[in-house]
Coordinates of C-alpha atoms (C1' of nucleotides) in Angstrom, one line a residue:
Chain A
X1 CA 13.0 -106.7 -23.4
X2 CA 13.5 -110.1 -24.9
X3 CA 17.0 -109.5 -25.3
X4 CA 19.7 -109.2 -22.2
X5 CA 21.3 -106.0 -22.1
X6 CA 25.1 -106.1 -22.4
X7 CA 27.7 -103.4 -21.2
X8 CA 28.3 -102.7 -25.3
X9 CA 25.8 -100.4 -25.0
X10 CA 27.9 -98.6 -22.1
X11 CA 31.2 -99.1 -24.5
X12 CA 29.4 -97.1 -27.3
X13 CA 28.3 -94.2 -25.2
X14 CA 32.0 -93.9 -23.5
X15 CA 33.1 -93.9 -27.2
X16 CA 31.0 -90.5 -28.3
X17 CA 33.4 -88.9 -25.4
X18 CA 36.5 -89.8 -26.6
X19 CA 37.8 -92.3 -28.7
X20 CA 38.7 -95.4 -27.8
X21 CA 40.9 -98.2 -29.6
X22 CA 39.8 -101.8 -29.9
X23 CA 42.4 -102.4 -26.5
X24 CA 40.0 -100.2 -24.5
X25 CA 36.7 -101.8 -25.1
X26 CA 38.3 -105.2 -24.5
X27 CA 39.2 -103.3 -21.3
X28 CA 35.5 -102.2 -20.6
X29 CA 34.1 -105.7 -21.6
X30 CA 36.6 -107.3 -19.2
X31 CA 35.4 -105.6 -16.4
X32 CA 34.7 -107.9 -13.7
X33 CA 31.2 -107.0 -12.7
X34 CA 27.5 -108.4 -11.1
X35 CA 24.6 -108.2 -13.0
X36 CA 21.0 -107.3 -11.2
X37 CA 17.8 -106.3 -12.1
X38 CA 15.8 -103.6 -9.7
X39 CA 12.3 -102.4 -9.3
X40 CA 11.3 -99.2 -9.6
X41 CA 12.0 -96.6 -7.1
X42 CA 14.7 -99.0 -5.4
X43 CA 17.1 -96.8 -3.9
X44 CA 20.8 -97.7 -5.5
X45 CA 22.9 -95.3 -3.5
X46 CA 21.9 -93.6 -0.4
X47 CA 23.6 -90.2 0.7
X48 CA 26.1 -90.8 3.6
X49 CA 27.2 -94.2 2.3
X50 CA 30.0 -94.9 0.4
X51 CA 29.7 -96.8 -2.3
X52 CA 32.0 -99.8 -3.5
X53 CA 30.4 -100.4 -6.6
X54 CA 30.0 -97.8 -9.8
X55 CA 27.1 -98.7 -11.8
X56 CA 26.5 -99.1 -15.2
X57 CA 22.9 -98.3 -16.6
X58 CA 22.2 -101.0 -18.9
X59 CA 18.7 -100.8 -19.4
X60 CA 15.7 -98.3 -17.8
X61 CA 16.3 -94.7 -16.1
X62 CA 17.7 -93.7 -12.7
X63 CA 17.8 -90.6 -11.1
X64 CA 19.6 -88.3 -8.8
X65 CA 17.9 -86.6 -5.7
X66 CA 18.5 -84.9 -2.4
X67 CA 15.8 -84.4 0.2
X68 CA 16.1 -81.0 2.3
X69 CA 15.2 -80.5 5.9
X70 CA 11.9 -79.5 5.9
X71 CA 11.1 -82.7 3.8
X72 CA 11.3 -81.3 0.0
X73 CA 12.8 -83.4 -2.7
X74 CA 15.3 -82.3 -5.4
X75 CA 15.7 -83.8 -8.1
X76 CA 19.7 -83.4 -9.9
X77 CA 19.3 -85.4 -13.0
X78 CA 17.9 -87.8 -14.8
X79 CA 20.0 -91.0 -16.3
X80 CA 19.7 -92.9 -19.4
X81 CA 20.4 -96.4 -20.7
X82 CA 24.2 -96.6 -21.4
X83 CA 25.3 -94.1 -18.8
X84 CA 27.7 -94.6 -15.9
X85 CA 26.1 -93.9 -12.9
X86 CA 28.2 -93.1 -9.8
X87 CA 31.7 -91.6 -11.1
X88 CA 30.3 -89.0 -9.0
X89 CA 30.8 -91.0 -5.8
X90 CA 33.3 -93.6 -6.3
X91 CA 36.3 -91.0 -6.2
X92 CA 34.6 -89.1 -2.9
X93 CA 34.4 -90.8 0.2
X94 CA 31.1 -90.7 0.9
X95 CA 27.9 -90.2 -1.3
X96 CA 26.1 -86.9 -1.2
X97 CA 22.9 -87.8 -2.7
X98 CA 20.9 -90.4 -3.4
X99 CA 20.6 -92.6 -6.7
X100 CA 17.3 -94.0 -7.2
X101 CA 15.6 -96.4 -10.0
X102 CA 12.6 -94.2 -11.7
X103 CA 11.3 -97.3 -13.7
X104 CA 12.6 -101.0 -13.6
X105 CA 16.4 -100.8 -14.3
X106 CA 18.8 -103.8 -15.0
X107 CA 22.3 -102.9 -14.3
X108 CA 26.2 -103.6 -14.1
X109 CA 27.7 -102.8 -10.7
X110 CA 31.6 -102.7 -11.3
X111 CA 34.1 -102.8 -8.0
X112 CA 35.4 -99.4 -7.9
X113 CA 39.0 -100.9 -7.6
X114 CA 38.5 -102.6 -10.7
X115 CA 37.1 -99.3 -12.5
X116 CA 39.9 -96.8 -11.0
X117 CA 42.9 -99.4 -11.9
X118 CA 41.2 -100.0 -16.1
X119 CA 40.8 -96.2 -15.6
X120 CA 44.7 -96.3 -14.7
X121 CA 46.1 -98.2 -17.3
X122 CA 43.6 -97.1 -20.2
X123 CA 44.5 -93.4 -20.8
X124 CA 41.9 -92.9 -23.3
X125 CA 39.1 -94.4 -20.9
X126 CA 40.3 -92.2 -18.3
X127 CA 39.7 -89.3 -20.9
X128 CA 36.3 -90.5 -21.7
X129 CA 35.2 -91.1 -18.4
X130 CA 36.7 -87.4 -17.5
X131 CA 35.1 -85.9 -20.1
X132 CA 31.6 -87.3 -19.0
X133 CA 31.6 -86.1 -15.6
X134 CA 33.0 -82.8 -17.1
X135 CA 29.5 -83.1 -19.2
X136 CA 27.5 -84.6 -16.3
X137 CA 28.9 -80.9 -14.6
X138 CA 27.4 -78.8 -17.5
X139 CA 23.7 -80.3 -17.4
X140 CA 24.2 -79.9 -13.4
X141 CA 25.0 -75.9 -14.5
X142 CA 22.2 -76.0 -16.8
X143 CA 19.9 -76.8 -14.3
X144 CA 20.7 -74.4 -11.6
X145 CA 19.9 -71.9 -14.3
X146 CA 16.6 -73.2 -15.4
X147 CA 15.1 -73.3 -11.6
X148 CA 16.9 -70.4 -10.5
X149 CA 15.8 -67.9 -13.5
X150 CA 13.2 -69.2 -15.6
X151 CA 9.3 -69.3 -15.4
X152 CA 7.5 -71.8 -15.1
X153 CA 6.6 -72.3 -19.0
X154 CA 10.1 -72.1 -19.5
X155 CA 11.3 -74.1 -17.1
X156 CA 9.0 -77.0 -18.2
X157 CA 10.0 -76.8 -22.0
X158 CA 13.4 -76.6 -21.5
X159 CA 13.6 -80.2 -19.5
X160 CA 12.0 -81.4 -21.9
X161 CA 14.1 -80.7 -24.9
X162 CA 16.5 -81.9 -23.0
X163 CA 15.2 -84.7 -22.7
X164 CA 14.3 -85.2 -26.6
X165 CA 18.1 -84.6 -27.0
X166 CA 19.7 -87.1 -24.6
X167 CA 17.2 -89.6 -25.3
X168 CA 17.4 -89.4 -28.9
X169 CA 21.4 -89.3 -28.3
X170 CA 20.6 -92.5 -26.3
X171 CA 19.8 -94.2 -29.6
X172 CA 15.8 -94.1 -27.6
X173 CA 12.6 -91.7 -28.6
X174 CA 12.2 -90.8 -32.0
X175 CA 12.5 -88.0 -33.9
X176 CA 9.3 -86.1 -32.8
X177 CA 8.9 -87.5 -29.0
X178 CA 9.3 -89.9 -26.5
X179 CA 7.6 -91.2 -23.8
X180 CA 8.4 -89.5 -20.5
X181 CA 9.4 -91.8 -18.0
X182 CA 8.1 -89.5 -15.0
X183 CA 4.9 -88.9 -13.2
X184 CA 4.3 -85.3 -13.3
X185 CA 5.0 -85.1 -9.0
X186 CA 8.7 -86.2 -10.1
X187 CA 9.1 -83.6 -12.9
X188 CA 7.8 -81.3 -10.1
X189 CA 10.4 -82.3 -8.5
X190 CA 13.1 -82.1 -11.0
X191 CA 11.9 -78.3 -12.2
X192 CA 11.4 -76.9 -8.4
X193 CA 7.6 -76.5 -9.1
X194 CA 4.4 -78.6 -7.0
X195 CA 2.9 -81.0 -8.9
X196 CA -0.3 -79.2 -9.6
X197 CA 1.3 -76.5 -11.4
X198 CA 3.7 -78.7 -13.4
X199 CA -0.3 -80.3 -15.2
X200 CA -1.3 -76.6 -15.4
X201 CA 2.1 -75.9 -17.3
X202 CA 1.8 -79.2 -19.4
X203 CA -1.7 -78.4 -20.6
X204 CA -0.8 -74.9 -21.6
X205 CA 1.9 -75.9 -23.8
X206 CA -0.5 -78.8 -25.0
X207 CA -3.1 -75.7 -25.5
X208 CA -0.2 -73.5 -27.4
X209 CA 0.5 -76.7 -29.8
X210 CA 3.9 -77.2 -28.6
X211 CA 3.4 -80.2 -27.2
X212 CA 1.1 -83.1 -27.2
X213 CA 0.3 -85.8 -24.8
X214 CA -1.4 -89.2 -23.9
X215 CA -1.1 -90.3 -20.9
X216 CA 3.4 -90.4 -20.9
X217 CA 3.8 -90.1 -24.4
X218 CA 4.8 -86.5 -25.3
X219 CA 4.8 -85.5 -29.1
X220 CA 6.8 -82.8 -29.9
X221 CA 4.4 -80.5 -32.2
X222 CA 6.4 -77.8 -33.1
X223 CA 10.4 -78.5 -32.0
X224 CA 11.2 -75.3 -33.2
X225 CA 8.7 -73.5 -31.1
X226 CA 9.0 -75.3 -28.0
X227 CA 13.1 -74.5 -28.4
X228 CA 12.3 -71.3 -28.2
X229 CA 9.7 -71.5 -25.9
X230 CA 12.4 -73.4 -23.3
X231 CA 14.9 -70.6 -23.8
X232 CA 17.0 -74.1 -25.1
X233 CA 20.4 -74.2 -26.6
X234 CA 22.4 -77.6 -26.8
X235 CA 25.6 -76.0 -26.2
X236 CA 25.4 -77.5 -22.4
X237 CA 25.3 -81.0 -23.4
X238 CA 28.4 -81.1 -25.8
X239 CA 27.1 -83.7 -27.8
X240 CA 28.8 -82.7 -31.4
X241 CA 31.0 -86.1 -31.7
X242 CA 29.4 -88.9 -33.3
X243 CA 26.0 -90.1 -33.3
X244 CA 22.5 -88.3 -34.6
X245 CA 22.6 -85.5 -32.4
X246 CA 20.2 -82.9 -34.2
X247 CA 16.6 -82.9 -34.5
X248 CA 15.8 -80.4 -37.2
X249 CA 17.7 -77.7 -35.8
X250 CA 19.1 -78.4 -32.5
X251 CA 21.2 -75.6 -31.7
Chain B
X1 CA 49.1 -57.5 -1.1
X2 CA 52.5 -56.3 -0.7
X3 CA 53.5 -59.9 -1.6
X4 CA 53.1 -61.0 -5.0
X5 CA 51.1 -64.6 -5.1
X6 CA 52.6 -67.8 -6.4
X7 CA 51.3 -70.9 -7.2
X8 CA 52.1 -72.2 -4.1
X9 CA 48.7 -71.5 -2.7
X10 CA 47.5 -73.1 -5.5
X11 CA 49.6 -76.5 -5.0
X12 CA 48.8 -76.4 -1.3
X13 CA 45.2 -76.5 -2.0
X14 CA 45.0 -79.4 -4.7
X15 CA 47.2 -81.6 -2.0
X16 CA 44.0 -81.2 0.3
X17 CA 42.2 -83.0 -3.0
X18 CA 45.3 -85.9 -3.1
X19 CA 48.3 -86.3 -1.6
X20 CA 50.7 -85.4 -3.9
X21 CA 54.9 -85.9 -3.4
X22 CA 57.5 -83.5 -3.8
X23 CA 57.8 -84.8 -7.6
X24 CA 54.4 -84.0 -7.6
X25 CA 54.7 -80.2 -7.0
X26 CA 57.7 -79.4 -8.7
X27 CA 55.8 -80.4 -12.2
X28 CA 53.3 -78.1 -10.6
X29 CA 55.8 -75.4 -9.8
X30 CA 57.5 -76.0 -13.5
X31 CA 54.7 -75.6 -15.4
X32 CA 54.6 -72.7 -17.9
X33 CA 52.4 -69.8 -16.8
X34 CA 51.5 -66.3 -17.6
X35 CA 50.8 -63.9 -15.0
X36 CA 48.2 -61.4 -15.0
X37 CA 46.5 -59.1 -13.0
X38 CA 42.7 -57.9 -13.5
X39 CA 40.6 -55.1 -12.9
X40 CA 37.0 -56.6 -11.4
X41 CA 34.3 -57.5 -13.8
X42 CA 36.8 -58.4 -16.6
X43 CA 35.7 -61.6 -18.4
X44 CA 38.3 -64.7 -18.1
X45 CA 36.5 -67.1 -20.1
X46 CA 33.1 -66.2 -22.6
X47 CA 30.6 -68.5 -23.5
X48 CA 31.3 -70.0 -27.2
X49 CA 34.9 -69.4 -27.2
X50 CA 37.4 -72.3 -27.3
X51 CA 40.0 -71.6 -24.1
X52 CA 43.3 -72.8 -24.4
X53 CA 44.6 -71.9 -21.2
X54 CA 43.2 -73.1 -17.3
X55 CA 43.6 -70.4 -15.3
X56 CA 45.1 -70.6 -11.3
X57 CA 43.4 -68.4 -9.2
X58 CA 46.3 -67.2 -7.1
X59 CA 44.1 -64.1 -5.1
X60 CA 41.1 -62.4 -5.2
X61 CA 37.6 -64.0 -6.3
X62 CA 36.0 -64.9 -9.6
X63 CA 32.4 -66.3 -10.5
X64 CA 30.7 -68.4 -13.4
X65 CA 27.6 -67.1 -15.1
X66 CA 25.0 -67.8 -17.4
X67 CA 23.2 -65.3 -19.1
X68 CA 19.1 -66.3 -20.0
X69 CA 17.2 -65.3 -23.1
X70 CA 15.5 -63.1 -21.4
X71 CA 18.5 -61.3 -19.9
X72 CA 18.8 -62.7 -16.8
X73 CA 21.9 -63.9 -15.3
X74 CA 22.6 -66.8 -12.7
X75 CA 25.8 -67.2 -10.9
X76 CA 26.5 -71.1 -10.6
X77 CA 29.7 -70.8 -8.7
X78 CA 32.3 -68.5 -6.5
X79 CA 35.7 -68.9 -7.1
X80 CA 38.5 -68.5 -4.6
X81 CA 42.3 -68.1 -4.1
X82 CA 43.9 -71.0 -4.9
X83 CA 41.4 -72.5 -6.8
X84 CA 42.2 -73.9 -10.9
X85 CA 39.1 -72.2 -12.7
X86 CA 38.3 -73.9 -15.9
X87 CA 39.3 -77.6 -15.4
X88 CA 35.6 -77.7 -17.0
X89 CA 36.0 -75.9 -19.7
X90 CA 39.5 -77.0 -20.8
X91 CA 38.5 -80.2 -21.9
X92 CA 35.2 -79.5 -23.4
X93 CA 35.7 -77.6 -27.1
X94 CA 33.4 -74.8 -25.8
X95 CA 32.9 -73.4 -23.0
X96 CA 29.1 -73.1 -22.3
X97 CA 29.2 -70.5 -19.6
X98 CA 31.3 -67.1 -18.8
X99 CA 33.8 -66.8 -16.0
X100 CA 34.4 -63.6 -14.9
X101 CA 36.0 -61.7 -12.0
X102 CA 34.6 -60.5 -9.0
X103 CA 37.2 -58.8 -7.4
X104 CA 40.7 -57.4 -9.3
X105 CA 42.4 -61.0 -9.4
X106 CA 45.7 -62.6 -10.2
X107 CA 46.2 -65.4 -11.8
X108 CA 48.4 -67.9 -13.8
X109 CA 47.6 -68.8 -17.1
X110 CA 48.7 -72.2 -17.9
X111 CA 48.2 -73.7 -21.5
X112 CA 45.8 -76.4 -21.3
X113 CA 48.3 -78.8 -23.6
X114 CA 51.1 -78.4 -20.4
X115 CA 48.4 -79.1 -17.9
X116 CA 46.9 -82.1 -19.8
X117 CA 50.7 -83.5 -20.0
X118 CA 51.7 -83.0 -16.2
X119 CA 48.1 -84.7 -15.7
X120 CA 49.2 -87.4 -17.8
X121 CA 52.8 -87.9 -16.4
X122 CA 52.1 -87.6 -13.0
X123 CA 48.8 -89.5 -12.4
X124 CA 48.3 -88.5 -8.4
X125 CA 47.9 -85.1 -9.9
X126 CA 45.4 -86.3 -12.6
X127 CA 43.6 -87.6 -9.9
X128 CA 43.7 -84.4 -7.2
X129 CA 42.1 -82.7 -10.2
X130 CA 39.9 -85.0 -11.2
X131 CA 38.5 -85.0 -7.5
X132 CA 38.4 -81.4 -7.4
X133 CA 36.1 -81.4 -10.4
X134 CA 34.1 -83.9 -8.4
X135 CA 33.7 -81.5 -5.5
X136 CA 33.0 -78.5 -7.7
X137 CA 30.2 -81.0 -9.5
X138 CA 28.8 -81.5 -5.8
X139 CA 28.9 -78.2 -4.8
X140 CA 26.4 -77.5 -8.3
X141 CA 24.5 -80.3 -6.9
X142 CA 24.0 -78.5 -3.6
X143 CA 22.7 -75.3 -5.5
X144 CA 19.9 -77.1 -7.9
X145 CA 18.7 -78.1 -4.2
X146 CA 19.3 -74.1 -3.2
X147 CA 17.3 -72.4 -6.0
X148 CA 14.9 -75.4 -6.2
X149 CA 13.5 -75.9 -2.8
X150 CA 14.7 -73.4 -0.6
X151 CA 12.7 -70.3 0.4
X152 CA 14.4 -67.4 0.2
X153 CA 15.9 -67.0 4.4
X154 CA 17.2 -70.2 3.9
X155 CA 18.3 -70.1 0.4
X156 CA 21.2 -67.2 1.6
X157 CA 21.4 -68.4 5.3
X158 CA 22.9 -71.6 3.8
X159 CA 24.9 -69.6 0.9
X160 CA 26.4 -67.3 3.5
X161 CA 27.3 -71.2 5.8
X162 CA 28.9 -72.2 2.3
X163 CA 31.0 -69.3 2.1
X164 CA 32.2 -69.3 5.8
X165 CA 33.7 -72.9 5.4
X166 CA 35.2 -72.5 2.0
X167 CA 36.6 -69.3 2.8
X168 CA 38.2 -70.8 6.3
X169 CA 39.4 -73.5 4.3
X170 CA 40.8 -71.4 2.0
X171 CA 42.5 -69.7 5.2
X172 CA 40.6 -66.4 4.8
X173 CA 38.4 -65.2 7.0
X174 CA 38.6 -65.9 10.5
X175 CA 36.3 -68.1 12.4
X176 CA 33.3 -65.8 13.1
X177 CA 33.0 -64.1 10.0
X178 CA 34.7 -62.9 6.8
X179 CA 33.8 -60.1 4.2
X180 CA 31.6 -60.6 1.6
X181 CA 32.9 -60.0 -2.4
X182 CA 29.6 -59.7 -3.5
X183 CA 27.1 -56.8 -4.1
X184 CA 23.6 -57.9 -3.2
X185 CA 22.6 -57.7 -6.6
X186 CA 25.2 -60.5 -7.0
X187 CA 24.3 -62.1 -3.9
X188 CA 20.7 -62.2 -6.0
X189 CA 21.8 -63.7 -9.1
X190 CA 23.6 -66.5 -7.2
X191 CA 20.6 -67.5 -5.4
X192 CA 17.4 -66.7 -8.1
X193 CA 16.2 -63.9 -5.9
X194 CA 16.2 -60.3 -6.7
X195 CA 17.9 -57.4 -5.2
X196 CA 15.7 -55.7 -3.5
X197 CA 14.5 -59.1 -1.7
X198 CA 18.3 -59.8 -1.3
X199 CA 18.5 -56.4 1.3
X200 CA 15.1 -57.4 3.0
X201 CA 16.2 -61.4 3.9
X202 CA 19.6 -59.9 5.1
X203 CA 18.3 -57.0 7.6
X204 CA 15.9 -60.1 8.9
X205 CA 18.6 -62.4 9.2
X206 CA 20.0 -59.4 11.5
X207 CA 17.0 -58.8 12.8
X208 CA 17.0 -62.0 14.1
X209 CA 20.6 -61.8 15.7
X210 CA 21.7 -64.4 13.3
X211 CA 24.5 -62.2 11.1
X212 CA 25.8 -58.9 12.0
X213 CA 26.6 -56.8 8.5
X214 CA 29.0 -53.6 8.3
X215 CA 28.7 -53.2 4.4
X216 CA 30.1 -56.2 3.2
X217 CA 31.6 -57.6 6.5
X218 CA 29.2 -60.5 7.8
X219 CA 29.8 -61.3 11.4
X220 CA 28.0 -64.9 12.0
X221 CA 26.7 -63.9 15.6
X222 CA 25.4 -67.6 15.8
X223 CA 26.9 -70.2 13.4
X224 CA 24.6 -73.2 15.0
X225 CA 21.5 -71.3 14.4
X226 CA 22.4 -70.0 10.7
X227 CA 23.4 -72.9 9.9
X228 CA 20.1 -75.1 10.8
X229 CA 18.0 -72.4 9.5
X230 CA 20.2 -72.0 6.3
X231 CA 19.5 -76.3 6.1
X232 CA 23.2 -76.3 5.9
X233 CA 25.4 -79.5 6.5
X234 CA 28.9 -79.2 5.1
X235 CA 29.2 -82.6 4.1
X236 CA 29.0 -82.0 0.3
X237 CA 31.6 -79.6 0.1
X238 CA 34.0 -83.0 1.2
X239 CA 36.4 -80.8 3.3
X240 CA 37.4 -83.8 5.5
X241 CA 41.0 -84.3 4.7
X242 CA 43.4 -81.7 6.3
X243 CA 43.3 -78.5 7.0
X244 CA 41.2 -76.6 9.5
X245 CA 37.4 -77.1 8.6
X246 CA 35.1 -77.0 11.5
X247 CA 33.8 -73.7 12.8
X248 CA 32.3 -75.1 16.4
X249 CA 30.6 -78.0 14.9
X250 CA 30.5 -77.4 10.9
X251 CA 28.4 -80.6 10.4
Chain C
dC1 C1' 30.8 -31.2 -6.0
dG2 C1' 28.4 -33.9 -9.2
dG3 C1' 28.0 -38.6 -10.8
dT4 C1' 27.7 -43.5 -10.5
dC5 C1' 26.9 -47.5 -8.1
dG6 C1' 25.0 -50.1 -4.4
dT7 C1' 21.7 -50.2 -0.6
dT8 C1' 17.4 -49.3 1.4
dT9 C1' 12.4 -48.3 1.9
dG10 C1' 7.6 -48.3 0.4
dA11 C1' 3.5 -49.7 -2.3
dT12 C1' 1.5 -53.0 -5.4
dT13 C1' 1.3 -57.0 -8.2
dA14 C1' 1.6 -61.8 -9.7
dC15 C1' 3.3 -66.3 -10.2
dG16 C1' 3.2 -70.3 -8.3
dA17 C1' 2.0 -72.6 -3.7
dT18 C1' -1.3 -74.5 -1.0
dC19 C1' -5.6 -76.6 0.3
dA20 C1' -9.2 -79.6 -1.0
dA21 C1' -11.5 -82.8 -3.7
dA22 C1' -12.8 -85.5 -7.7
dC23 C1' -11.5 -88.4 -11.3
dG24 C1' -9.3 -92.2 -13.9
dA25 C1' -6.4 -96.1 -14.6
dA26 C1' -4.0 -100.1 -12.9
dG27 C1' -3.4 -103.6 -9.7
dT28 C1' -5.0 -106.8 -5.8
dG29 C1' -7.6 -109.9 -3.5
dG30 C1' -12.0 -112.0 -2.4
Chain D
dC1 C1' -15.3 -110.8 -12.3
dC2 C1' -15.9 -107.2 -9.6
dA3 C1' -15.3 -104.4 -5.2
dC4 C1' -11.6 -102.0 -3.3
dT5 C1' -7.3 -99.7 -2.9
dT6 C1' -3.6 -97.1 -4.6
dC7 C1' -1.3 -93.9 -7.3
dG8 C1' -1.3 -90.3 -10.6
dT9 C1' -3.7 -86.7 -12.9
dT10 C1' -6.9 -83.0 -13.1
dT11 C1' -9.9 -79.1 -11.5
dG12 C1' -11.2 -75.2 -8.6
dA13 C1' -10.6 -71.7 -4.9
dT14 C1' -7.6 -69.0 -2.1
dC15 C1' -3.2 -67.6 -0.2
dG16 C1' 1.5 -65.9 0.3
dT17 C1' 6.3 -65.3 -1.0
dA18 C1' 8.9 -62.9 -3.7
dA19 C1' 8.8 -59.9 -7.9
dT20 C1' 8.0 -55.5 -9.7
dC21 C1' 7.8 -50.6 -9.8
dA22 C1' 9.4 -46.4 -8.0
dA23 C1' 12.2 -43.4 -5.5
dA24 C1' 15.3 -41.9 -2.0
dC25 C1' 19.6 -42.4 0.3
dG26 C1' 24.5 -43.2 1.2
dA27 C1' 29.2 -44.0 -0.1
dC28 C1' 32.9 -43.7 -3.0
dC29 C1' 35.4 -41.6 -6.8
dG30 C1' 37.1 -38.5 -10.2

DNA sequence: CGGTCGTTTGATTACGATCAAACGAAGTGG
DNA sequence: CCACTTCGTTTGATCGTAATCAAACGACCG
């Protein structure tokens, strides 16, 4: 809070997808770039635009939507402090989704140009940036499976291991839980479900001591359980380099 | 048939990703390759196993797959002639998902050490690929919204819209309708339905003069119509650079 | 001609949606 | 400081889409 988020955050997280030399984070931290802070729910790319910026999540969570015809939202995914938002975008001409703040965020917005020609002259950044859309792919695949074949109990467990793992990859959440920075209508939304039964869903697992819960905070009771529970593997996210990746067992 | 495939398809399709020059193609061409020819339902790639070659699709049709805990499969994607299967998985050390084949296919296997090098000497075909991987991510996007929020006329109204342009960009299928690869049950596990329900959304989609079906061949009696009740617009498969991609108006 | 696979039909069930309303917490303005 | 609003959560009652169960049918193949 106190303290103004720097792209070195970014820099580290490129680094757990391939390894960079001292050459390419001076490259990263050279970057010319603008520096804002956003409210919640401010809309950072709309679909049908095309974007000129790629943005850099310094601080707070974005997210990924797309509205259908007959009004519904979808939410794609979820982003956390460090990630590159928008490498999705940048090389396509124009967006097909939207990227939206979910809480306050504070941000680097880098000129694409700037980001492709780094990306050109920086192998290794090319490979790390490669390698996280490649990842950014997988949790996309992961997804279609968890609202197109699981219940709802499953469904609901299994986003939020994720979570616990990305977050705690993140460097954010502690061993045992987090706090969840979504109202339950947006985890509706993520999960394919209405917003009513997503509460129904949460207090069961609070009820089966998997879970426990005030007000955002969620406590993982039993990781073990809930793993199971979720029908959860890490596999998907790929997140064996560096860092502290495992939360008792995390496979 | 008669005429053995070559890559050619293959390098015709990634220049509607970038343009690419005639340097460009003959790495392509020169690139080591096996050949091999597969019966249907023969797995290309298994979840947990560490490929080491990216396979070209030069004919027939192939599919990724996830399998649940509970048995359950979900088809995230439809491969077709043409296409490079497994950009994902080649740089990732596992793959977390099977690819398998849908119809008896062909293809090139090229080791993923002589791709990564012609990526790396030739950077307008690092980038055609890199895009491609792009649209394939988008194309995942557009199938979280599918399973998530459609209901279940709509969920295959817009699969069977997806499937017209991609196959008429891929130069099969003529403008009114093609012939489906699939089985229903397939059909089912691409779009979190069942079987059964599969057969029943299809005879209404007849019933309401929107397809026309002799066994697998779909006739799209009214593309307009299927198309706004499928919730389709094309714009995320980001078909806009050459080739022909509008059936009517395919926006 | 028998066997397998895929499609089709019918009857019943159930999971999650929908509709409706109350409740609680946080923020705003008088 | 306290009404008042707003947003998110919670509860209850009912409904409906798609799942499930079961079986027959049709086509292709050896």
């Amino acid at each position: 809070m106190s303290i103004t988020p720097t792209i070195e955050r970014v820099v580290r997280r490129l680094e757990t997808r391939a390894p960079l030399d001292e050459a390419d984070r001076d490259g990263l931290r050279a970057l010319p770039f603008v520096y804002r802070s956003l409210d919640a729910a401010t809309y950072l790319v709309r679909e049908g635009e095309t974007p000129e910026y790629c943005m850099m999540l310094l601080s707070g969570f974005a997210y990924r939507h797309k509205v259908t015809g007959q009004g519904d939202r979808q939410i794609l995914s979820v982003h956390m402090p460090g990630e590159l938002l928008d490498l999705q975008n940048s090389y396509l001409a124009v967006a097909d989704h939207n990227v939206q703040a979910l809480t306050r965020v504070e941000l680097a917005s880098v000129p694409i140009a700037a980001l492709q020609a780094l990306a050109a002259s920086r192998p290794q950044i090319a490979r790390a940036m490669w390698i996280d859309t490649l990842i950014d792919a997988a949790i996309f695949r992961e997804w279609i499976v968890n609202v197109g074949r699981r219940d709802s109990i499953t469904r609901i467990s299994h986003l939020l291991c994720e979570f616990a793992l990305r977050l705690r990859a993140a460097g954010l959440g502690d061993e045992q839980g987090y706090t969840l920075p979504m109202t339950q209508e947006q985890l509706a939304d993520a999960t394919g479900l209405t917003p009513v039964h997503v509460n129904r869903v949460l207090q069961e697992l609070g009820r089966r001591s998997l879970i426990d819960r005030q007000k955002r905070a969620v406590t993982i009771v039993d990781w073990d359980r809930l793993r199971r529970v979720g029908d959860f593997s890490s596999r998907y996210l790929h997140i064996e380099r560096g860092g502290p990746t495992t939360i008792e067992s995390a496979a």
